[in-house]
Coordinates of C-alpha atoms in Angstrom, one line a residue:
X191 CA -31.2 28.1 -52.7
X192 CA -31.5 30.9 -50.4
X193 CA -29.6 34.1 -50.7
X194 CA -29.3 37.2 -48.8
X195 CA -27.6 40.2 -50.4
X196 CA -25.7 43.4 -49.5
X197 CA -26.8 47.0 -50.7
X198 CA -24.5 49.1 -50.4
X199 CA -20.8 48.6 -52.2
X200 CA -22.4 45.2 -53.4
X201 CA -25.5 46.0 -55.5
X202 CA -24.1 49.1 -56.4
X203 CA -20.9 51.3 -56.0
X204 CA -21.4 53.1 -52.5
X205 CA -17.9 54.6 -51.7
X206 CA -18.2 57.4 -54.0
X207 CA -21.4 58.3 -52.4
X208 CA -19.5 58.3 -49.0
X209 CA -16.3 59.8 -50.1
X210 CA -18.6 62.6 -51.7
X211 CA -20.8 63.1 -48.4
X212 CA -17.3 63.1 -46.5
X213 CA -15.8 65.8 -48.6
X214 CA -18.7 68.0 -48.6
X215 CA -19.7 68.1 -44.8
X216 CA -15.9 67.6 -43.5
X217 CA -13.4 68.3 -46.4
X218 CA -11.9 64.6 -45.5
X219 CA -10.8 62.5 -48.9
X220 CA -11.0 59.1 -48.5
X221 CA -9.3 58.0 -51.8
X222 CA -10.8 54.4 -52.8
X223 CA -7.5 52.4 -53.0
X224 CA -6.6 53.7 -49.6
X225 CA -8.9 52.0 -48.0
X226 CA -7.4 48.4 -47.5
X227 CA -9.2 47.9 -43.9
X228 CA -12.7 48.0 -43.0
X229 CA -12.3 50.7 -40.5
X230 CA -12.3 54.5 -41.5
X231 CA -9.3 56.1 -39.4
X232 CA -9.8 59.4 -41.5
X233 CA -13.1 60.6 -39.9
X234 CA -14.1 60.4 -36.2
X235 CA -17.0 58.0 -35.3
X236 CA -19.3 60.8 -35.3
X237 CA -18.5 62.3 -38.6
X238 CA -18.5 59.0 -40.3
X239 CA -22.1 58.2 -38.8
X240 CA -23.3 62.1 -40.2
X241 CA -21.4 61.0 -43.6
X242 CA -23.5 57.8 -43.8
X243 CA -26.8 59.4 -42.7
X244 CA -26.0 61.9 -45.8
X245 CA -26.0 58.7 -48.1
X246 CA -29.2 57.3 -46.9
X247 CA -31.0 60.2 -47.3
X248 CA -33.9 59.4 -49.4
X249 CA -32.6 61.1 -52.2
X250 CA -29.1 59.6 -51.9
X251 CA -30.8 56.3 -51.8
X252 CA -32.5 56.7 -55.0
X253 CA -29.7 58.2 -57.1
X254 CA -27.6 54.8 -56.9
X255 CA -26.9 53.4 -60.2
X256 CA -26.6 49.3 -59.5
X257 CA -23.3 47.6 -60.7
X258 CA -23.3 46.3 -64.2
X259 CA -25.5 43.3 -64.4
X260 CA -26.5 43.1 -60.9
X261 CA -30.2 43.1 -61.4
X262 CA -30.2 41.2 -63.9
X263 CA -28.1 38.0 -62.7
X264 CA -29.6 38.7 -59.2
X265 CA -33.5 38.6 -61.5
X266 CA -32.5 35.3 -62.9
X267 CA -32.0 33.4 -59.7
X268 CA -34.8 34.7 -58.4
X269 CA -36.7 33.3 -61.7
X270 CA -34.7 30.4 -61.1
X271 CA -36.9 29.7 -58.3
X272 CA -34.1 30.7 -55.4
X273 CA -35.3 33.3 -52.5
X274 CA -34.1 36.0 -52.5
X275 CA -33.4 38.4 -49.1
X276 CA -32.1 42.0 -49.8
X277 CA -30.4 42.9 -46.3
X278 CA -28.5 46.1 -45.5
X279 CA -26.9 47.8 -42.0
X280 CA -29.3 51.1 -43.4
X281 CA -31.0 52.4 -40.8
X282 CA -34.7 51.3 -40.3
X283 CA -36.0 54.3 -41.4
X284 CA -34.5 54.1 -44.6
X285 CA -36.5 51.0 -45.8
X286 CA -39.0 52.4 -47.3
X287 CA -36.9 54.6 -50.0
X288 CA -34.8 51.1 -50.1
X289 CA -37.9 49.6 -51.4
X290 CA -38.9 51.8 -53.8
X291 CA -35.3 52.5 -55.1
X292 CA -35.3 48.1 -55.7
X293 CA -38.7 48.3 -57.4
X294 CA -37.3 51.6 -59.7
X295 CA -34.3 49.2 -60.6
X296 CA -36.8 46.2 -61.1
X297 CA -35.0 44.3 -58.7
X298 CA -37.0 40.9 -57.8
X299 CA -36.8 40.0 -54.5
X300 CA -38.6 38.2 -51.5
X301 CA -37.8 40.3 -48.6
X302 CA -36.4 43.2 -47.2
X303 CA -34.4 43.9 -44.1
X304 CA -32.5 47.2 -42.7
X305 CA -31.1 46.4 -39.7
X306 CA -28.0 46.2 -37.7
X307 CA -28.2 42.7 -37.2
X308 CA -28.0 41.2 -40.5
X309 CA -26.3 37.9 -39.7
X310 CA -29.1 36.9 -37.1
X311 CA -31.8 38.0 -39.8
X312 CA -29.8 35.5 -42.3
X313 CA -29.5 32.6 -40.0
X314 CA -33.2 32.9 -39.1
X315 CA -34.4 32.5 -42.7
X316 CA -31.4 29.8 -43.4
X317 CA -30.0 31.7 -46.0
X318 CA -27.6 29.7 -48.2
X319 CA -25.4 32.1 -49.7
X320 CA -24.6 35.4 -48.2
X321 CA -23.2 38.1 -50.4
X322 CA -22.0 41.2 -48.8
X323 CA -18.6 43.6 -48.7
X324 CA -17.9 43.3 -45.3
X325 CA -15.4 41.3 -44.4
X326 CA -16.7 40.8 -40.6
X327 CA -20.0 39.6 -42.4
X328 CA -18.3 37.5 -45.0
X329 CA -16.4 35.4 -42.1
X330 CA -19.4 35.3 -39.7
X331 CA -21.3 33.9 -42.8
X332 CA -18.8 31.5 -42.8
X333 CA -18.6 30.5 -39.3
X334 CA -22.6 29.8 -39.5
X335 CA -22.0 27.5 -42.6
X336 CA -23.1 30.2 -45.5
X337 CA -21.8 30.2 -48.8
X338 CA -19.5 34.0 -48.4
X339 CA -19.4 35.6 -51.4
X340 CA -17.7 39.5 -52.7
X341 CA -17.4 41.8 -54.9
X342 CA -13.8 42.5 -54.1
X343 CA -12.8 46.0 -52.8
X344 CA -9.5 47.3 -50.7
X345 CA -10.9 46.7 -47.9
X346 CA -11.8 42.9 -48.3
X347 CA -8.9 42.0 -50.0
X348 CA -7.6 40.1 -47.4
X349 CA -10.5 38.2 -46.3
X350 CA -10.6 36.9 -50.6
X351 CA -6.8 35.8 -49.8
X352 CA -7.2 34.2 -46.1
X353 CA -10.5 32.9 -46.1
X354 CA -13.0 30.5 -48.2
X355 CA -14.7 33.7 -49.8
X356 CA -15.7 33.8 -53.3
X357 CA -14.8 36.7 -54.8
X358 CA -14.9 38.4 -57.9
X359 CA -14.2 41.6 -60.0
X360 CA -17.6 41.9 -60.8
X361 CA -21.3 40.4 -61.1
X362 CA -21.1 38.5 -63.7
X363 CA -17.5 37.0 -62.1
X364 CA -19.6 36.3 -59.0
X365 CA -22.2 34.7 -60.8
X366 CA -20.2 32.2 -62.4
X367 CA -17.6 31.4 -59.5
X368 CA -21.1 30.9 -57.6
X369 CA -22.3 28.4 -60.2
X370 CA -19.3 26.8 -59.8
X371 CA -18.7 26.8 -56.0
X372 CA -22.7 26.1 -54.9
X373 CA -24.1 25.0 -58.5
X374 CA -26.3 28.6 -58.4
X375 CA -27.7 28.8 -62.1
X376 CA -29.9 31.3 -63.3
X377 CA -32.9 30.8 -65.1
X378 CA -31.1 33.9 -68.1
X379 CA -28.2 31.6 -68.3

C-alpha cells in the first residue's frame, strides 16, 4: 500500500505551536476548541502567514514532540513493506530541518515533499491512503479515489460526520479503523 502523510496537526500536535507564535507576535488567542472551521478569522492573512513562518523556523521544526505512537505505527507499515510519502504545505525551504527532525524521531519513510501542492504530489506517486487534517485535502483525496484518513480536530469535525473519512481520536484509533477499512497491518502488530 501506499501512503502519504500530514506533518503538521497529524504527526504531531501543531496548534499549540501556532496559537503560541500567534500570541507572541500578535497577542491573538486562538483557543483550540474554537476552531471548528478550517479558516482562521482571528488573524489577517498576513499575520497568519508570519505566525506560520514562526513555526517552521528550524528550531520550531525540531522542538515538535510526535503524537503518541505515531512513529511507531507509521514504522511498522513501513516494515510491513507499504511506502511510505511524508508530505506537508511547509514551505520548500523548510525541508531540510523536516528531514532531519523525521530522522531525530526515527521516522522511516520513503520520501519527502514540502510543497503547496500536495494532492498532485500524491496522485503522481498513486498513493493509497492519504492521511492529513485538512479537510479540503481529506475530500480531494477522496474525489481522486484515496483512502482519507484523520486525526480528528474542531476543525474537521464535520468532514468525519459528512464524508467517507476515517477518523480517529488518536494513532493507534487510526491504525486499527485503517486495518479495518483498507486491511493496512503493520508488521509490530
Amino acid at each position: 500500500m501506499r501512503i502519504a502523510i500530514d506533518i503538521d496537526s497529524t504527526l504531531h500536535h501543531y496548534w499549540d505551536v501556532l496559537a503560541a507564535a500567534s500570541r507572541k507576535r500578535f497577542g491573538v488567542d486562538l483557543p483550540y476548541d474554537e476552531q471548528t472551521t478550517w479558516t482562521i478569522t482571528r488573524l489577517r492573512e498576513e499575520q497568519l502567514r508570519a505566525a506560520i513562518a514562526d513555526t517552521h523556523s528550524d528550531d520550531a521544526i525540531a522542538r515538535a514532540l510526535p503524537y503518541p505512537h505515531a512513529v511507531e505505527i507509521v514504522n511498522g507499515w513501513h516494515e510491513a513493506g507499504n511506502f511510505i510519502h511524508i508530505t506537508s504545505h511547509r514551505a520548500e525551504r523548510c525541508q531540510p530541518a523536516t528531514a532531519r527532525w523525521l530522522d531525530e524521531i526515527g521516522l522511516a519513510y520513503d520520501d519527502l515533499y514540502c510543497s503547496r501542492d500536495k494532492l498532485a504530489r500524491a496522485i503522481e506517486l498513486r498513493i493509497d491512503v492519504l492521511i492529513d487534517d485538512s479537510p479540503l485535502n481529506l475530500v480531494a483525496a477522496l474525489e481522486a479515489g484515496m483512502v482519507a484518513a484523520t486525526i480528528e480536530h474542531p476543525w474537521n469535525r464535520e468532514v468525519c460526520e459528512e464524508e467517507d473519512v476515517v477518523c480517529a481520536q488518536d494513532w493507534p484509533g487510526l491504525a486499527a479503523a485503517l486495518e479495518r477499512r483498507c486491511s493496512l497491518r503493520s508488521r509490530a502488530a
